[in-house]
Amino acid sequence: MIAGMGLLMLVGCAKRPPPPAPAPTANQYRLAIQGTAGLRLDLLLITKPTEGEIERYESEVTVPYTRDFEALKCAVWVDGEFRGQKGQYRMSLTTNGSITSEVDGRVRKGHKTSGVMHDL
């Protein structure tokens, strides 16, 4: 009888598995590039969605430029190539309504320039 009570106590004290983790929530992002109107930049945007694989977006963009998107995390690169152009730009990344990163850059003839921002 005592052995049976010990077994009953062990079964009654078994730990329950922890509840599942809540699903990740996407951030609301806005990428804005201001500066010398007409300045062309090569853009690379890497995003980590709430589900699935990392996404990669590449494009040539013209200042001014704005893009809204959702992701868990992101990284942004811009390059000014040798195109005989010159000008300045300011790139800003807004996360859930607050500016989280800003980068100033200058494109000059004969020089390559790069700007990088991320929310990792």
PDB file of C-alpha atoms in Angstrom:
ATOM      1  CA  MET A   1       0.000   0.000   0.000  1.00  0.00           C
ATOM      2  CA  ILE A   2       2.801   2.451   0.869  1.00  0.00           C
ATOM      3  CA  ALA A   3       4.591   1.704  -2.417  1.00  0.00           C
ATOM      4  CA  GLY A   4       1.371   2.474  -4.306  1.00  0.00           C
ATOM      5  CA  MET A   5       1.037   5.855  -2.552  1.00  0.00           C
ATOM      6  CA  GLY A   6       4.614   6.753  -3.504  1.00  0.00           C
ATOM      7  CA  LEU A   7       3.857   5.996  -7.144  1.00  0.00           C
ATOM      8  CA  LEU A   8       0.677   8.054  -6.941  1.00  0.00           C
ATOM      9  CA  MET A   9       2.622  10.981  -5.500  1.00  0.00           C
ATOM     10  CA  LEU A  10       5.235  10.778  -8.280  1.00  0.00           C
ATOM     11  CA  VAL A  11       2.587  10.732 -10.997  1.00  0.00           C
ATOM     12  CA  GLY A  12       0.749  13.645  -9.412  1.00  0.00           C
ATOM     13  CA  CYS A  13       3.922  15.753  -9.272  1.00  0.00           C
ATOM     14  CA  ALA A  14       4.926  15.298 -12.905  1.00  0.00           C
ATOM     15  CA  LYS A  15       5.861  18.589 -14.544  1.00  0.00           C
ATOM     16  CA  ARG A  16       3.730  19.867 -17.361  1.00  0.00           C
ATOM     17  CA  PRO A  17       5.491  20.936 -20.543  1.00  0.00           C
ATOM     18  CA  PRO A  18       5.977  24.690 -20.850  1.00  0.00           C
ATOM     19  CA  PRO A  19       3.452  26.540 -22.994  1.00  0.00           C
ATOM     20  CA  PRO A  20       4.526  27.179 -26.590  1.00  0.00           C
ATOM     21  CA  ALA A  21       6.382  30.421 -27.246  1.00  0.00           C
ATOM     22  CA  PRO A  22       4.229  33.187 -28.712  1.00  0.00           C
ATOM     23  CA  ALA A  23       4.518  33.699 -32.457  1.00  0.00           C
ATOM     24  CA  PRO A  24       7.021  36.429 -33.378  1.00  0.00           C
ATOM     25  CA  THR A  25       5.524  39.792 -34.283  1.00  0.00           C
ATOM     26  CA  ALA A  26       6.692  41.650 -37.374  1.00  0.00           C
ATOM     27  CA  ASN A  27       8.052  45.175 -37.082  1.00  0.00           C
ATOM     28  CA  GLN A  28       6.726  47.933 -39.334  1.00  0.00           C
ATOM     29  CA  TYR A  29       9.627  49.541 -41.214  1.00  0.00           C
ATOM     30  CA  ARG A  30      10.021  52.579 -43.427  1.00  0.00           C
ATOM     31  CA  LEU A  31      13.187  53.126 -45.424  1.00  0.00           C
ATOM     32  CA  ALA A  32      13.538  56.704 -46.688  1.00  0.00           C
ATOM     33  CA  ILE A  33      16.351  58.160 -48.782  1.00  0.00           C
ATOM     34  CA  GLN A  34      16.418  61.940 -49.231  1.00  0.00           C
ATOM     35  CA  GLY A  35      19.012  64.190 -50.804  1.00  0.00           C
ATOM     36  CA  THR A  36      20.067  65.338 -54.257  1.00  0.00           C
ATOM     37  CA  ALA A  37      17.021  64.726 -56.474  1.00  0.00           C
ATOM     38  CA  GLY A  38      17.725  62.288 -59.291  1.00  0.00           C
ATOM     39  CA  LEU A  39      20.769  60.709 -57.613  1.00  0.00           C
ATOM     40  CA  ARG A  40      20.809  56.971 -58.409  1.00  0.00           C
ATOM     41  CA  LEU A  41      21.889  54.388 -55.853  1.00  0.00           C
ATOM     42  CA  ASP A  42      22.073  50.601 -55.868  1.00  0.00           C
ATOM     43  CA  LEU A  43      19.951  49.247 -53.010  1.00  0.00           C
ATOM     44  CA  LEU A  44      20.201  45.869 -51.287  1.00  0.00           C
ATOM     45  CA  LEU A  45      17.537  45.130 -48.660  1.00  0.00           C
ATOM     46  CA  ILE A  46      17.687  41.892 -46.636  1.00  0.00           C
ATOM     47  CA  THR A  47      14.672  41.039 -44.461  1.00  0.00           C
ATOM     48  CA  LYS A  48      13.864  38.235 -42.029  1.00  0.00           C
ATOM     49  CA  PRO A  49      10.112  37.566 -42.206  1.00  0.00           C
ATOM     50  CA  THR A  50       8.132  36.098 -39.296  1.00  0.00           C
ATOM     51  CA  GLU A  51       8.010  32.777 -41.155  1.00  0.00           C
ATOM     52  CA  GLY A  52      10.111  31.276 -43.891  1.00  0.00           C
ATOM     53  CA  GLU A  53      13.472  32.144 -45.345  1.00  0.00           C
ATOM     54  CA  ILE A  54      15.398  35.403 -45.451  1.00  0.00           C
ATOM     55  CA  GLU A  55      14.315  37.604 -48.368  1.00  0.00           C
ATOM     56  CA  ARG A  56      16.624  39.650 -50.587  1.00  0.00           C
ATOM     57  CA  TYR A  57      15.554  42.689 -52.643  1.00  0.00           C
ATOM     58  CA  GLU A  58      17.949  44.433 -55.057  1.00  0.00           C
ATOM     59  CA  SER A  59      17.148  47.486 -57.148  1.00  0.00           C
ATOM     60  CA  GLU A  60      18.524  50.716 -58.539  1.00  0.00           C
ATOM     61  CA  VAL A  61      16.635  53.520 -56.802  1.00  0.00           C
ATOM     62  CA  THR A  62      16.392  57.231 -57.482  1.00  0.00           C
ATOM     63  CA  VAL A  63      16.444  59.841 -54.710  1.00  0.00           C
ATOM     64  CA  PRO A  64      13.982  60.632 -53.161  1.00  0.00           C
ATOM     65  CA  TYR A  65      12.935  57.047 -52.366  1.00  0.00           C
ATOM     66  CA  THR A  66      10.621  55.511 -49.746  1.00  0.00           C
ATOM     67  CA  ARG A  67       9.719  51.886 -49.074  1.00  0.00           C
ATOM     68  CA  ASP A  68       7.436  50.483 -46.351  1.00  0.00           C
ATOM     69  CA  PHE A  69       7.764  46.825 -45.339  1.00  0.00           C
ATOM     70  CA  GLU A  70       7.242  44.330 -42.491  1.00  0.00           C
ATOM     71  CA  ALA A  71       9.901  42.013 -41.063  1.00  0.00           C
ATOM     72  CA  LEU A  72      11.375  40.719 -37.824  1.00  0.00           C
ATOM     73  CA  LYS A  73      14.783  42.201 -38.686  1.00  0.00           C
ATOM     74  CA  CYS A  74      16.414  43.890 -41.657  1.00  0.00           C
ATOM     75  CA  ALA A  75      19.649  45.206 -43.128  1.00  0.00           C
ATOM     76  CA  VAL A  76      20.074  47.852 -45.853  1.00  0.00           C
ATOM     77  CA  TRP A  77      23.047  48.670 -48.077  1.00  0.00           C
ATOM     78  CA  VAL A  78      23.312  51.401 -50.724  1.00  0.00           C
ATOM     79  CA  ASP A  79      26.168  51.955 -53.151  1.00  0.00           C
ATOM     80  CA  GLY A  80      26.882  54.932 -55.380  1.00  0.00           C
ATOM     81  CA  GLU A  81      28.775  53.591 -58.390  1.00  0.00           C
ATOM     82  CA  PHE A  82      30.935  55.263 -61.028  1.00  0.00           C
ATOM     83  CA  ARG A  83      28.177  56.855 -63.117  1.00  0.00           C
ATOM     84  CA  GLY A  84      29.600  60.327 -63.488  1.00  0.00           C
ATOM     85  CA  GLN A  85      27.106  61.656 -60.960  1.00  0.00           C
ATOM     86  CA  LYS A  86      27.558  63.526 -57.732  1.00  0.00           C
ATOM     87  CA  GLY A  87      25.310  64.415 -54.842  1.00  0.00           C
ATOM     88  CA  GLN A  88      24.424  63.759 -51.237  1.00  0.00           C
ATOM     89  CA  TYR A  89      21.905  61.516 -49.517  1.00  0.00           C
ATOM     90  CA  ARG A  90      20.496  60.824 -46.071  1.00  0.00           C
ATOM     91  CA  MET A  91      19.109  57.360 -45.478  1.00  0.00           C
ATOM     92  CA  SER A  92      16.840  56.722 -42.486  1.00  0.00           C
ATOM     93  CA  LEU A  93      15.241  53.577 -41.126  1.00  0.00           C
ATOM     94  CA  THR A  94      12.092  53.924 -39.034  1.00  0.00           C
ATOM     95  CA  THR A  95      10.976  50.968 -36.912  1.00  0.00           C
ATOM     96  CA  ASN A  96       7.431  50.971 -35.515  1.00  0.00           C
ATOM     97  CA  GLY A  97       7.233  54.756 -35.873  1.00  0.00           C
ATOM     98  CA  SER A  98      10.642  55.633 -34.356  1.00  0.00           C
ATOM     99  CA  ILE A  99      13.797  56.451 -36.292  1.00  0.00           C
ATOM    100  CA  THR A 100      16.324  53.742 -35.402  1.00  0.00           C
ATOM    101  CA  SER A 101      19.171  54.512 -37.842  1.00  0.00           C
ATOM    102  CA  GLU A 102      20.354  57.349 -40.046  1.00  0.00           C
ATOM    103  CA  VAL A 103      23.283  57.444 -42.456  1.00  0.00           C
ATOM    104  CA  ASP A 104      24.585  60.399 -44.471  1.00  0.00           C
ATOM    105  CA  GLY A 105      26.534  59.805 -47.652  1.00  0.00           C
ATOM    106  CA  ARG A 106      28.090  61.618 -50.565  1.00  0.00           C
ATOM    107  CA  VAL A 107      28.539  60.367 -54.117  1.00  0.00           C
ATOM    108  CA  ARG A 108      31.494  61.871 -55.989  1.00  0.00           C
ATOM    109  CA  LYS A 109      32.750  61.328 -59.505  1.00  0.00           C
ATOM    110  CA  GLY A 110      35.448  58.665 -59.617  1.00  0.00           C
ATOM    111  CA  HIS A 111      34.679  57.299 -56.136  1.00  0.00           C
ATOM    112  CA  LYS A 112      32.497  54.492 -54.870  1.00  0.00           C
ATOM    113  CA  THR A 113      30.512  55.193 -51.725  1.00  0.00           C
ATOM    114  CA  SER A 114      28.501  52.841 -49.519  1.00  0.00           C
ATOM    115  CA  GLY A 115      26.023  53.255 -46.687  1.00  0.00           C
ATOM    116  CA  VAL A 116      24.859  50.501 -44.332  1.00  0.00           C
ATOM    117  CA  MET A 117      22.049  50.337 -41.745  1.00  0.00           C
ATOM    118  CA  HIS A 118      20.508  47.426 -39.895  1.00  0.00           C
ATOM    119  CA  ASP A 119      18.135  46.409 -37.148  1.00  0.00           C
ATOM    120  CA  LEU A 120      19.673  43.082 -36.115  1.00  0.00           C
TER     121      LEU A 120
END
